[in-house]
CSV table of C-alpha atoms and ligand atoms in Angstrom, one decimal:
chain,number,residue,atom,x,y,z
A,1,MET,CA,-121.4,111.3,24.5
A,2,ALA,CA,-121.4,107.5,25.4
A,3,SER,CA,-117.8,107.0,27.2
A,4,GLN,CA,-115.1,104.5,26.1
A,5,LEU,CA,-116.0,101.4,25.5
A,6,SER,CA,-113.3,98.2,26.9
A,7,ILE,CA,-114.3,95.0,26.5
A,8,LEU,CA,-112.6,91.8,27.9
A,9,ILE,CA,-112.7,88.5,27.3
A,10,LEU,CA,-111.4,85.5,29.8
A,11,ALA,CA,-110.9,82.8,28.1
A,12,ALA,CA,-107.5,81.4,30.6
A,13,GLY,CA,-109.1,78.1,31.2
A,14,LYS,CA,-108.2,75.1,30.9
A,15,GLY,CA,-111.9,73.1,30.0
A,16,THR,CA,-111.1,69.9,31.9
A,17,ARG,CA,-114.5,69.0,31.3
A,18,MET,CA,-114.0,68.7,27.6
A,19,TYR,CA,-111.4,66.0,27.9
A,20,SER,CA,-109.5,67.4,24.9
A,21,ASP,CA,-106.3,68.1,23.6
A,22,ARG,CA,-107.6,71.1,22.4
A,23,PRO,CA,-107.7,74.6,24.8
A,24,LYS,CA,-111.8,74.7,25.4
A,25,VAL,CA,-112.6,77.8,23.9
A,26,LEU,CA,-111.1,76.5,20.3
A,27,HIS,CA,-114.7,74.2,20.5
A,28,GLN,CA,-116.9,75.3,18.3
A,29,ILE,CA,-120.9,76.1,17.7
A,30,GLY,CA,-122.2,76.3,14.3
A,31,GLY,CA,-119.0,75.9,12.6
A,32,GLN,CA,-117.1,78.3,14.7
A,33,SER,CA,-114.5,78.8,17.8
A,34,MET,CA,-116.8,79.8,21.1
A,35,LEU,CA,-114.1,82.7,21.3
A,36,SER,CA,-114.2,83.8,18.1
A,37,ARG,CA,-118.4,84.0,17.8
A,38,VAL,CA,-117.5,86.2,21.0
A,39,ILE,CA,-114.7,87.7,19.5
A,40,ASP,CA,-117.3,88.9,16.9
A,41,THR,CA,-119.7,89.6,18.9
A,42,ALA,CA,-118.0,91.9,20.8
A,43,LEU,CA,-116.7,94.2,18.0
A,44,GLN,CA,-119.8,94.6,16.5
A,45,LEU,CA,-120.5,96.9,20.1
A,46,LYS,CA,-117.5,99.0,18.6
A,47,PRO,CA,-115.5,99.0,21.1
A,48,ALA,CA,-111.8,101.2,21.5
A,49,PHE,CA,-110.5,98.3,22.9
A,50,ILE,CA,-110.5,94.7,23.1
A,51,GLY,CA,-108.6,92.3,24.9
A,52,ALA,CA,-108.6,88.6,25.6
A,53,VAL,CA,-106.9,86.9,28.3
A,54,ILE,CA,-105.3,83.5,27.4
A,55,GLY,CA,-104.1,81.1,29.1
A,56,HIS,CA,-104.1,77.0,28.3
A,57,GLY,CA,-103.0,76.6,25.0
A,58,ARG,CA,-102.5,80.2,24.2
A,59,GLU,CA,-100.0,79.1,21.9
A,60,GLN,CA,-102.6,77.8,19.8
A,61,VAL,CA,-105.7,80.2,20.2
A,62,LYS,CA,-103.7,82.8,18.7
A,63,ALA,CA,-103.0,81.4,15.8
A,64,GLU,CA,-106.3,79.9,15.1
A,65,THR,CA,-108.4,83.1,16.3
A,66,HIS,CA,-107.5,85.7,13.3
A,67,ARG,CA,-109.6,88.6,14.9
A,68,PRO,CA,-108.0,91.9,16.2
A,69,VAL,CA,-108.2,92.0,19.9
A,70,GLN,CA,-104.8,92.7,21.7
A,71,TRP,CA,-103.8,89.6,23.7
A,72,ILE,CA,-103.2,89.1,27.2
A,73,GLU,CA,-101.5,86.3,28.9
A,74,GLN,CA,-102.6,84.7,32.1
A,75,VAL,CA,-99.8,82.5,32.8
A,76,GLU,CA,-101.4,80.7,36.0
A,77,GLN,CA,-104.9,80.8,36.1
A,78,LEU,CA,-105.3,82.1,40.0
A,79,GLY,CA,-108.9,83.1,39.3
A,80,THR,CA,-111.2,85.3,37.6
A,81,GLY,CA,-110.7,88.4,39.6
A,82,HIS,CA,-106.0,87.7,38.4
A,83,ALA,CA,-107.5,87.4,34.6
A,84,VAL,CA,-109.0,91.1,35.2
A,85,ALA,CA,-106.2,92.0,36.7
A,86,CYS,CA,-103.3,90.7,34.7
A,87,ALA,CA,-105.2,93.1,31.8
A,88,LEU,CA,-104.3,96.4,33.7
A,89,PRO,CA,-100.7,97.0,31.5
A,90,TYR,CA,-103.2,97.1,28.6
A,91,LEU,CA,-107.1,98.3,29.6
A,92,PRO,CA,-107.4,101.8,28.8
A,93,GLN,CA,-107.6,104.8,31.9
A,94,ASP,CA,-111.5,105.8,31.4
A,95,GLY,CA,-114.6,104.7,30.2
A,96,ILE,CA,-116.4,101.4,30.8
A,97,THR,CA,-115.2,97.7,30.8
A,98,LEU,CA,-117.7,94.8,29.6
A,99,VAL,CA,-116.0,91.7,31.0
A,100,LEU,CA,-117.2,88.9,28.8
A,101,TYR,CA,-116.6,84.8,28.6
A,102,GLY,CA,-115.2,82.9,25.7
A,103,ASP,CA,-117.3,79.6,27.0
A,104,VAL,CA,-119.9,81.7,26.6
A,105,PRO,CA,-120.6,81.8,23.1
A,106,LEU,CA,-124.3,83.2,22.3
A,107,ILE,CA,-124.1,86.3,24.4
A,108,ASP,CA,-126.0,89.1,22.3
A,109,THR,CA,-124.9,92.6,21.4
A,110,HIS,CA,-128.8,93.9,22.3
A,111,THR,CA,-128.3,92.2,26.4
A,112,LEU,CA,-124.7,94.0,26.1
A,113,GLN,CA,-126.2,97.3,24.9
A,114,ALA,CA,-129.1,96.7,28.0
A,115,MET,CA,-126.1,97.0,30.1
A,116,ILE,CA,-124.2,99.4,28.7
A,117,ALA,CA,-127.1,101.5,29.1
A,118,ALA,CA,-127.3,100.5,32.5
A,119,SER,CA,-124.3,101.3,33.4
A,120,ASP,CA,-124.3,105.1,32.7
A,121,ASN,CA,-121.0,105.9,31.8
A,122,GLY,CA,-119.6,104.2,34.5
A,123,LYS,CA,-121.7,105.9,37.3
A,124,ASN,CA,-123.5,102.0,38.0
A,125,THR,CA,-121.4,98.5,38.2
A,126,VAL,CA,-124.0,96.4,36.2
A,127,LEU,CA,-124.0,92.7,36.6
A,128,LEU,CA,-125.8,90.0,33.9
A,129,THR,CA,-128.2,87.9,36.4
A,130,ASP,CA,-130.2,85.1,35.7
A,131,THR,CA,-132.8,83.3,37.7
A,132,LEU,CA,-132.9,79.4,37.9
A,133,ASP,CA,-135.5,76.7,39.2
A,134,ASP,CA,-132.0,75.0,39.8
A,135,PRO,CA,-129.0,77.4,41.0
A,136,ALA,CA,-125.9,74.9,41.5
A,137,GLY,CA,-123.0,75.5,40.6
A,138,TYR,CA,-123.1,79.2,40.3
A,139,GLY,CA,-122.6,82.2,42.3
A,140,ARG,CA,-125.5,84.1,44.3
A,141,ILE,CA,-126.9,87.2,44.1
A,142,VAL,CA,-126.9,88.5,47.4
A,143,ARG,CA,-129.4,91.0,47.9
A,144,GLU,CA,-130.6,93.8,50.9
A,145,ASN,CA,-133.7,94.1,52.3
A,146,ASN,CA,-134.6,96.8,50.0
A,147,GLY,CA,-133.6,95.0,47.1
A,148,HIS,CA,-130.3,96.6,46.2
A,149,ILE,CA,-127.7,94.3,45.2
A,150,VAL,CA,-124.5,94.0,47.9
A,151,ARG,CA,-122.0,91.3,47.3
A,152,ILE,CA,-121.8,88.0,45.5
A,153,VAL,CA,-121.4,84.7,47.2
A,154,GLU,CA,-119.9,81.5,45.0
A,155,GLU,CA,-121.6,78.5,45.6
A,156,LYS,CA,-118.8,77.0,47.7
A,157,ASP,CA,-118.6,79.8,49.6
A,158,ALA,CA,-122.0,79.6,50.3
A,159,LEU,CA,-124.3,79.5,53.9
A,160,PRO,CA,-126.9,77.5,53.7
A,161,GLU,CA,-129.5,80.0,53.4
A,162,GLU,CA,-127.5,81.6,51.0
A,163,LYS,CA,-127.5,78.8,48.5
A,164,THR,CA,-131.4,78.7,48.5
A,165,ILE,CA,-131.2,82.1,46.2
A,166,CYS,CA,-131.9,81.7,42.5
A,167,GLU,CA,-131.1,84.5,40.8
A,168,ILE,CA,-127.7,84.0,39.6
A,169,ASN,CA,-124.6,85.6,38.3
A,170,THR,CA,-123.9,85.2,34.9
A,171,GLY,CA,-119.8,86.3,34.6
A,172,ILE,CA,-121.0,89.2,32.9
A,173,MET,CA,-120.5,92.8,33.9
A,174,VAL,CA,-119.4,96.2,33.1
A,175,LEU,CA,-117.2,98.4,35.9
A,176,PRO,CA,-116.1,102.0,35.4
A,177,THR,CA,-113.2,100.9,34.2
A,178,HIS,CA,-111.1,103.9,36.5
A,179,LYS,CA,-112.1,101.6,39.8
A,180,ILE,CA,-110.7,97.9,38.3
A,181,ALA,CA,-106.8,98.5,39.4
A,182,GLU,CA,-107.7,100.0,42.7
A,183,TRP,CA,-110.6,96.9,43.4
A,184,THR,CA,-108.5,93.9,41.6
A,185,SER,CA,-105.5,94.8,44.3
A,186,GLN,CA,-107.7,94.5,46.8
A,187,LEU,CA,-109.0,91.0,45.9
A,188,LYS,CA,-108.4,88.1,48.7
A,189,ASN,CA,-107.4,84.2,47.3
A,190,ALA,CA,-109.1,83.4,51.7
A,191,ASN,CA,-111.8,81.5,50.3
A,192,ALA,CA,-112.8,77.6,49.5
A,193,GLN,CA,-111.2,77.7,46.0
A,194,GLY,CA,-108.0,79.7,46.6
A,195,GLU,CA,-108.7,81.9,43.6
A,196,TYR,CA,-109.1,85.8,43.2
A,197,TYR,CA,-112.8,85.9,42.7
A,198,LEU,CA,-113.4,88.8,40.1
A,199,THR,CA,-117.6,88.8,41.8
A,200,ASP,CA,-115.8,90.0,45.0
A,201,VAL,CA,-115.5,93.4,43.6
A,202,ILE,CA,-119.3,93.7,43.4
A,203,ALA,CA,-119.2,94.7,47.5
A,204,LEU,CA,-116.6,96.3,46.5
A,205,SER,CA,-118.4,98.7,44.0
A,206,VAL,CA,-120.8,99.1,47.2
A,207,ALA,CA,-118.5,100.0,49.2
A,208,ASN,CA,-117.5,102.5,47.2
A,209,HIS,CA,-121.0,104.1,46.6
A,210,ILE,CA,-121.2,102.7,42.8
A,211,PRO,CA,-124.5,101.2,43.1
A,212,VAL,CA,-124.7,97.7,41.2
A,213,ILE,CA,-127.3,97.2,38.8
A,214,GLY,CA,-128.4,93.9,38.3
A,215,VAL,CA,-129.5,93.6,34.3
A,216,ALA,CA,-131.9,90.0,34.1
A,217,LEU,CA,-131.2,87.6,31.2
A,218,PRO,CA,-134.2,87.3,29.0
A,219,GLN,CA,-133.2,84.1,28.0
A,220,HIS,CA,-131.5,81.4,29.9
A,221,HIS,CA,-129.0,80.2,27.1
A,222,LEU,CA,-127.9,83.7,26.0
A,223,ALA,CA,-125.4,83.4,29.0
A,224,ALA,CA,-125.4,79.5,28.8
A,225,GLY,CA,-121.8,78.2,29.3
A,226,VAL,CA,-119.8,75.3,27.8
A,227,ASN,CA,-118.0,73.1,30.3
A,228,ASN,CA,-118.5,70.0,28.6
A,229,LYS,CA,-119.1,68.3,25.1
A,230,LEU,CA,-122.7,68.1,26.3
A,231,GLN,CA,-123.7,71.4,26.9
A,232,GLN,CA,-122.1,72.4,23.8
A,233,ALA,CA,-124.3,69.9,22.6
A,234,GLU,CA,-127.8,71.4,23.8
A,235,LEU,CA,-126.2,74.8,22.7
A,236,GLU,CA,-125.8,73.9,19.4
A,237,ARG,CA,-129.1,73.0,19.0
A,238,ILE,CA,-130.3,76.4,20.1
A,239,PHE,CA,-128.3,78.0,18.3
A,240,GLN,CA,-129.3,76.2,15.2
A,241,ARG,CA,-133.0,75.5,15.7
A,242,GLU,CA,-132.4,79.9,15.5
A,243,GLN,CA,-130.8,79.7,12.4
A,244,ALA,CA,-133.8,78.1,11.0
A,245,ASP,CA,-136.4,80.3,12.6
A,246,ASN,CA,-134.9,83.3,11.2
A,247,LEU,CA,-134.4,81.3,7.8
A,248,MET,CA,-138.6,80.7,7.8
A,249,LYS,CA,-139.2,83.4,9.0
A,250,SER,CA,-138.2,84.8,6.5
A,251,GLY,CA,-140.0,82.3,3.8
A,252,VAL,CA,-137.4,79.8,3.4
A,253,THR,CA,-140.2,76.6,3.7
A,254,MET,CA,-138.1,73.2,5.8
A,255,ALA,CA,-139.4,70.2,6.2
A,256,ASP,CA,-137.6,69.8,9.8
A,257,PRO,CA,-136.2,73.2,11.5
A,258,ASN,CA,-134.9,70.7,14.2
A,259,ARG,CA,-132.7,68.8,11.6
A,260,PHE,CA,-131.1,71.6,10.1
A,261,ASP,CA,-127.4,73.0,10.2
A,262,LEU,CA,-126.1,75.9,8.9
A,263,ARG,CA,-121.9,75.9,10.1
A,264,GLY,CA,-121.9,80.0,8.0
A,265,THR,CA,-123.8,81.8,6.0
A,266,LEU,CA,-126.9,81.2,4.1
A,267,LYS,CA,-128.7,83.6,1.6
A,268,CYS,CA,-131.9,82.0,0.6
A,269,GLY,CA,-134.6,83.8,-2.3
A,270,LYS,CA,-137.8,83.2,-2.8
A,271,ASP,CA,-140.0,79.7,-2.2
A,272,VAL,CA,-136.5,77.7,-1.7
A,273,TRP,CA,-137.7,74.7,0.5
A,274,ILE,CA,-134.8,72.0,2.4
A,275,ASP,CA,-135.4,68.8,3.2
A,276,ILE,CA,-134.4,66.9,6.4
A,277,ASN,CA,-130.3,67.0,7.5
A,278,ALA,CA,-129.3,69.4,5.3
A,279,VAL,CA,-125.8,70.5,6.5
A,280,PHE,CA,-124.6,74.4,4.7
A,281,GLU,CA,-121.1,75.3,5.8
A,282,GLY,CA,-119.2,78.3,4.5
A,283,GLU,CA,-121.1,81.3,2.5
A,284,CYS,CA,-124.5,79.7,0.5
A,285,VAL,CA,-126.6,81.7,-1.8
A,286,LEU,CA,-129.5,79.9,-3.4
A,287,GLY,CA,-131.4,81.7,-6.0
A,288,ASN,CA,-136.0,81.5,-5.9
A,289,ARG,CA,-137.4,78.1,-5.6
A,290,VAL,CA,-134.4,76.3,-5.5
A,291,GLN,CA,-135.0,72.5,-3.7
A,292,ILE,CA,-132.7,70.8,-1.3
A,293,GLY,CA,-132.8,67.6,-0.8
A,294,ALA,CA,-132.6,64.7,2.0
A,295,ASN,CA,-128.9,64.9,3.2
A,296,CYS,CA,-126.9,67.0,0.9
A,297,VAL,CA,-124.2,68.9,2.0
A,298,LEU,CA,-123.0,72.2,0.9
A,299,LYS,CA,-120.1,74.4,1.3
A,300,ASN,CA,-119.5,77.7,0.2
A,301,VAL,CA,-121.9,77.1,-3.5
A,302,GLN,CA,-124.3,79.4,-5.1
A,303,ILE,CA,-127.5,77.6,-6.8
A,304,ALA,CA,-129.6,79.7,-9.0
A,305,SER,CA,-133.1,80.1,-9.3
A,306,ASP,CA,-135.0,76.7,-10.0
A,307,THR,CA,-132.2,74.7,-9.5
A,308,VAL,CA,-132.7,71.1,-7.5
A,309,ILE,CA,-130.3,69.2,-5.4
A,310,LYS,CA,-131.6,65.7,-5.3
A,311,PRO,CA,-131.3,63.8,-1.7
A,312,PHE,CA,-127.4,62.5,-0.8
A,313,SER,CA,-125.3,65.2,-2.9
A,314,HIS,CA,-122.1,66.8,-2.0
A,315,LEU,CA,-121.1,70.5,-3.2
A,316,GLU,CA,-117.9,72.5,-2.4
A,317,ASN,CA,-117.3,75.7,-3.6
A,318,CYS,CA,-119.0,75.6,-7.0
A,319,VAL,CA,-121.1,77.5,-8.8
A,320,VAL,CA,-124.9,75.7,-10.7
A,321,GLY,CA,-127.3,77.8,-12.9
A,322,ASN,CA,-130.4,77.9,-13.6
A,323,ASN,CA,-132.8,75.4,-13.5
A,324,ALA,CA,-130.3,72.6,-13.6
A,325,GLN,CA,-130.3,69.1,-11.2
A,326,ILE,CA,-127.7,67.7,-9.0
A,327,GLY,CA,-127.8,64.2,-7.8
A,328,PRO,CA,-129.1,62.4,-6.3
A,329,PHE,CA,-125.7,60.8,-5.0
A,330,ALA,CA,-123.5,64.0,-6.7
A,331,ARG,CA,-120.5,65.0,-6.3
A,332,LEU,CA,-119.3,68.7,-7.2
A,333,ARG,CA,-115.4,69.0,-5.9
A,334,PRO,CA,-114.0,72.9,-6.5
A,335,ASP,CA,-113.7,75.3,-9.1
A,336,THR,CA,-116.4,73.6,-10.7
A,337,VAL,CA,-119.3,75.8,-13.1
A,338,LEU,CA,-122.5,74.6,-13.9
A,339,SER,CA,-124.2,76.8,-16.8
A,340,ASP,CA,-127.8,76.2,-16.9
A,341,ASN,CA,-130.3,73.5,-17.2
A,342,VAL,CA,-127.4,71.5,-16.8
A,343,HIS,CA,-127.9,67.4,-15.0
A,344,ILE,CA,-125.9,65.7,-13.2
A,345,GLY,CA,-126.8,62.6,-12.5
A,346,ASN,CA,-125.7,60.3,-9.3
A,347,PHE,CA,-122.7,58.9,-8.8
A,348,VAL,CA,-121.0,61.5,-10.9
A,349,GLU,CA,-118.1,63.8,-9.8
A,350,VAL,CA,-117.1,67.0,-11.4
A,351,LYS,CA,-114.1,68.9,-10.7
A,352,LYS,CA,-112.8,72.5,-11.8
A,353,SER,CA,-114.5,72.3,-14.3
A,354,THR,CA,-116.8,74.3,-16.8
A,355,VAL,CA,-120.4,72.7,-17.9
A,356,LYS,CA,-122.0,75.2,-20.5
A,357,GLU,CA,-126.1,75.1,-20.8
A,358,ASN,CA,-128.3,72.1,-21.6
A,359,SER,CA,-125.5,69.4,-21.0
A,360,LYS,CA,-125.9,66.5,-19.6
A,361,ILE,CA,-124.0,63.8,-17.6
A,362,ASN,CA,-126.5,61.1,-16.0
A,363,HIS,CA,-124.5,58.6,-14.4
A,364,LEU,CA,-121.3,56.9,-13.5
A,365,THR,CA,-118.9,59.9,-14.4
A,366,TYR,CA,-115.9,61.4,-13.4
A,367,ILE,CA,-115.2,64.9,-15.3
A,368,GLY,CA,-111.4,66.9,-14.1
A,369,ASP,CA,-110.1,69.7,-15.1
A,370,SER,CA,-112.0,69.5,-17.9
A,371,ASP,CA,-114.1,72.0,-20.2
A,372,ILE,CA,-117.6,71.5,-22.1
A,373,GLY,CA,-119.9,72.6,-24.3
A,374,ALA,CA,-123.4,73.3,-24.4
A,375,ASN,CA,-125.8,70.7,-25.4
A,376,THR,CA,-123.5,68.0,-24.9
A,377,ASN,CA,-124.5,64.6,-23.6
A,378,ILE,CA,-121.8,62.4,-21.8
A,379,GLY,CA,-122.5,58.9,-21.4
A,380,ALA,CA,-122.5,56.7,-18.3
A,381,GLY,CA,-119.2,55.3,-17.9
A,382,THR,CA,-117.1,58.2,-19.2
A,383,ILE,CA,-113.5,59.3,-17.7
A,384,THR,CA,-111.0,62.2,-17.9
A,385,CYS,CA,-108.1,60.4,-17.4
A,386,ASN,CA,-106.8,63.8,-16.5
A,387,TYR,CA,-103.4,62.9,-14.3
A,388,ASP,CA,-100.8,60.8,-15.3
A,389,GLY,CA,-99.8,60.0,-11.7
A,390,VAL,CA,-97.8,63.5,-11.6
A,391,ASN,CA,-99.1,66.1,-13.9
A,392,LYS,CA,-102.6,67.3,-14.6
A,393,PHE,CA,-104.2,68.2,-17.9
A,394,ARG,CA,-107.2,69.1,-19.1
A,395,THR,CA,-110.2,67.7,-21.6
A,396,GLU,CA,-111.7,70.1,-24.3
A,397,ILE,CA,-115.1,68.9,-25.4
A,398,GLY,CA,-117.8,70.8,-27.6
A,399,ASP,CA,-120.9,71.8,-28.2
A,400,ASN,CA,-123.3,69.3,-29.5
A,401,VAL,CA,-121.0,66.5,-28.6
A,402,PHE,CA,-122.0,62.9,-27.6
A,403,ILE,CA,-119.9,61.3,-25.6
A,404,GLY,CA,-120.5,57.4,-25.6
A,405,SER,CA,-120.9,55.2,-22.6
A,406,ASN,CA,-117.4,53.7,-20.9
A,407,THR,CA,-115.3,56.3,-23.2
A,408,LEU,CA,-111.9,57.1,-21.8
A,409,LEU,CA,-110.3,60.5,-22.5
A,410,VAL,CA,-106.8,61.0,-21.9
A,411,ALA,CA,-106.0,64.4,-21.7
A,412,PRO,CA,-104.8,66.6,-22.9
A,413,VAL,CA,-107.5,66.0,-25.9
A,414,LYS,CA,-110.0,67.7,-27.7
A,415,VAL,CA,-113.4,66.2,-29.0
A,416,GLY,CA,-114.9,69.0,-31.2
A,417,ASN,CA,-118.5,70.2,-32.3
A,418,ASN,CA,-120.6,67.9,-32.6
A,419,ALA,CA,-118.4,65.1,-32.4
A,420,THR,CA,-119.7,61.3,-31.7
A,421,THR,CA,-117.5,58.5,-29.4
A,422,GLY,CA,-118.4,55.2,-30.1
A,423,ALA,CA,-118.9,52.9,-26.2
A,424,GLY,CA,-115.9,51.9,-24.8
A,425,SER,CA,-113.4,54.2,-26.6
A,426,VAL,CA,-109.8,54.8,-25.0
A,427,ILE,CA,-109.4,58.8,-26.9
A,428,THR,CA,-106.0,59.8,-27.4
A,429,LYS,CA,-105.9,61.7,-29.9
A,430,THR,CA,-108.1,65.3,-31.5
A,431,CYS,CA,-111.7,64.1,-32.1
A,432,PRO,CA,-112.9,66.0,-35.4
A,433,GLU,CA,-115.9,68.1,-35.9
A,434,ASN,CA,-119.0,66.1,-37.1
A,435,GLU,CA,-117.1,63.1,-37.1
A,436,LEU,CA,-117.9,59.7,-35.3
A,437,THR,CA,-114.9,58.4,-33.6
A,438,VAL,CA,-113.6,54.6,-32.3
A,439,ALA,CA,-111.2,53.7,-30.6
A,440,ARG,CA,-111.8,50.2,-29.4
A,441,ALA,CA,-110.7,46.3,-30.6
A,442,LYS,CA,-113.3,45.8,-33.0
A,443,GLN,CA,-115.7,42.8,-32.5
A,444,ILE,CA,-114.6,39.7,-33.4
A,445,THR,CA,-116.8,36.0,-33.8
A,446,LEU,CA,-114.9,32.9,-33.7
A,447,SER,CA,-117.6,30.3,-35.7
A,448,GLY,CA,-117.4,26.8,-34.9
A,449,TRP,CA,-115.7,27.4,-31.3
A,450,VAL,CA,-117.2,24.7,-29.0
A,451,ARG,CA,-116.8,25.5,-24.7
A,452,PRO,CA,-114.1,23.6,-22.9
A,453,VAL,CA,-116.2,20.8,-21.0
A,454,LYS,CA,-115.4,19.2,-17.0
A,455,LYS,CA,-113.1,16.0,-17.5
B,501,UD1,C1,-117.7,82.1,37.4
B,501,UD1,C2,-118.3,83.1,38.3
B,501,UD1,C3,-119.3,82.5,39.0
B,501,UD1,C4,-120.7,82.5,37.7
B,501,UD1,C5,-119.8,81.8,36.8
B,501,UD1,C6,-121.0,81.8,35.8
B,501,UD1,C7,-116.4,84.0,40.1
B,501,UD1,C8,-115.4,83.5,40.7
B,501,UD1,N1,-117.0,83.6,39.7
B,501,UD1,O1,-117.6,80.8,38.3
B,501,UD1,O2,-120.0,83.7,40.2
B,501,UD1,O3,-121.9,82.0,38.4
B,501,UD1,O4,-119.0,82.3,36.5
B,501,UD1,O5,-120.7,80.6,34.6
B,501,UD1,O6,-115.9,85.2,38.9
B,501,UD1,N2,-110.8,82.3,33.9
B,501,UD1,C9,-109.8,83.1,33.3
B,501,UD1,N3,-108.4,82.6,34.2
B,501,UD1,C10,-108.9,82.3,35.5
B,501,UD1,C11,-110.3,81.8,35.9
B,501,UD1,C12,-111.1,81.6,35.1
B,501,UD1,O7,-109.7,83.6,32.1
B,501,UD1,O8,-107.8,82.6,36.7
B,501,UD1,C13,-111.9,82.0,32.5
B,501,UD1,C14,-111.6,80.6,32.6
B,501,UD1,O9,-111.9,80.3,31.1
B,501,UD1,C15,-113.5,80.9,32.0
B,501,UD1,C16,-113.9,81.8,33.0
B,501,UD1,O10,-113.0,82.7,33.4
B,501,UD1,O11,-113.8,81.0,30.6
B,501,UD1,C17,-114.8,81.9,34.2
B,501,UD1,O12,-114.2,80.8,35.0
B,501,UD1,P1,-114.7,79.8,35.7
B,501,UD1,O13,-113.2,79.0,36.7
B,501,UD1,O14,-115.4,78.8,35.1
B,501,UD1,O15,-115.6,80.8,36.9
B,501,UD1,P2,-116.6,79.7,37.6
B,501,UD1,O16,-116.5,78.7,39.1
B,501,UD1,O17,-117.5,78.7,36.8
B,502,CA,CA1,-116.0,77.1,36.0
């Protein structure tokens, strides 16, 4: 039987080099904080215990990380070994403990499972190592002639010949849980940084006849840490490219996978096409043959099959039916539900409204708090005046309606089926079915009028 798994995530550091008022682990990759990414990966391993050691900005970290973890406070950051020691009162007694870092956001379950397997239920200590052309800044893995790992030396404490070692410590390790109290109590801070190094437990493990196994990292970025905004941006691009690759492997066509951003989840049907610089946030679902034009931003949207979203459109919390055409330059705001074959054109804003089949709102229009029937045409420049400065009111427009250009619909107001409004009307009362309603000043001509002339 596999032994009980505990996971500790070290996240107490300040992140000085981010030059930010926010704690480092709250900075995001793919629209989600680094810490919550690590926690979500950790939770997939179904640990018996998961704790996060926090220090700098801990109240903010707790408040913004909605995840089921035991928060462990490390008031003073005295080193990674001290951080793990702070967790002792919470850690179970038995099994194995996996140590992760809140600023190493792209670690994957596959690598971690290989480490857990290598620990053989705590018979071994396991280190995740990497081999770098430029190992500067990292702890180096020191091996004996027979190849066994004997200790880790931090860069700042390393002898010149140790600095030439290219195998480095990623920091991620698996320890036999029952040894953690004993080993961390033996750590000393007599080193270049005056810190209690977790890395010193490696030599203690060897002295205790618990072999140390190195698991080699399959790809560098999986254990890459974020210390500054440059590294954050580098990991962001790697992460985004990976998401784009997965979508393309599942059949999505992309104009350029390097100009694609998904900050959430995206489910696509068959033959979906995505042009450059599309940004998807939250949970998005695209049906078959949906096309997303260049520079569109979509957040929490459901778009049914054969619909085309033309360039520069912004859609948020809305549902679009089949075969609809949206944009260019359209804005669909929350609680908008569009049925099949609806057309929304340029500079049209729709908010908290329903539009039924085949209706068209093609130019320069604001539709808010409205219900629009089927086969209705809304003329250019139409505005629903839904707000009196205090309260919002609804506009109801029936089927087969023709709203003339530049109509103002002062809500609450109803327009019956088959009704027409004259261009330029200010509609304040019900427009009866089947009739033409015009509400504008009558046109007059002053014959014989003469233009003034300059004196
Ligand atoms: C550590 C390793 C080093 C390794 C490197 C990989 C040690 C002594 N060294 O060095 O071998 O190559 O990571 O990136 O472990 N933290 C706390 N409390 C503390 C100190 C740190 O929670 O008191 C957290 C930090 O927030 C961070 C992580 O532990 O997430 C690593 O700490 P950091 O000081 O960055 O370690 P490095 O010097 O990079
Ligand atoms: Ca560091």
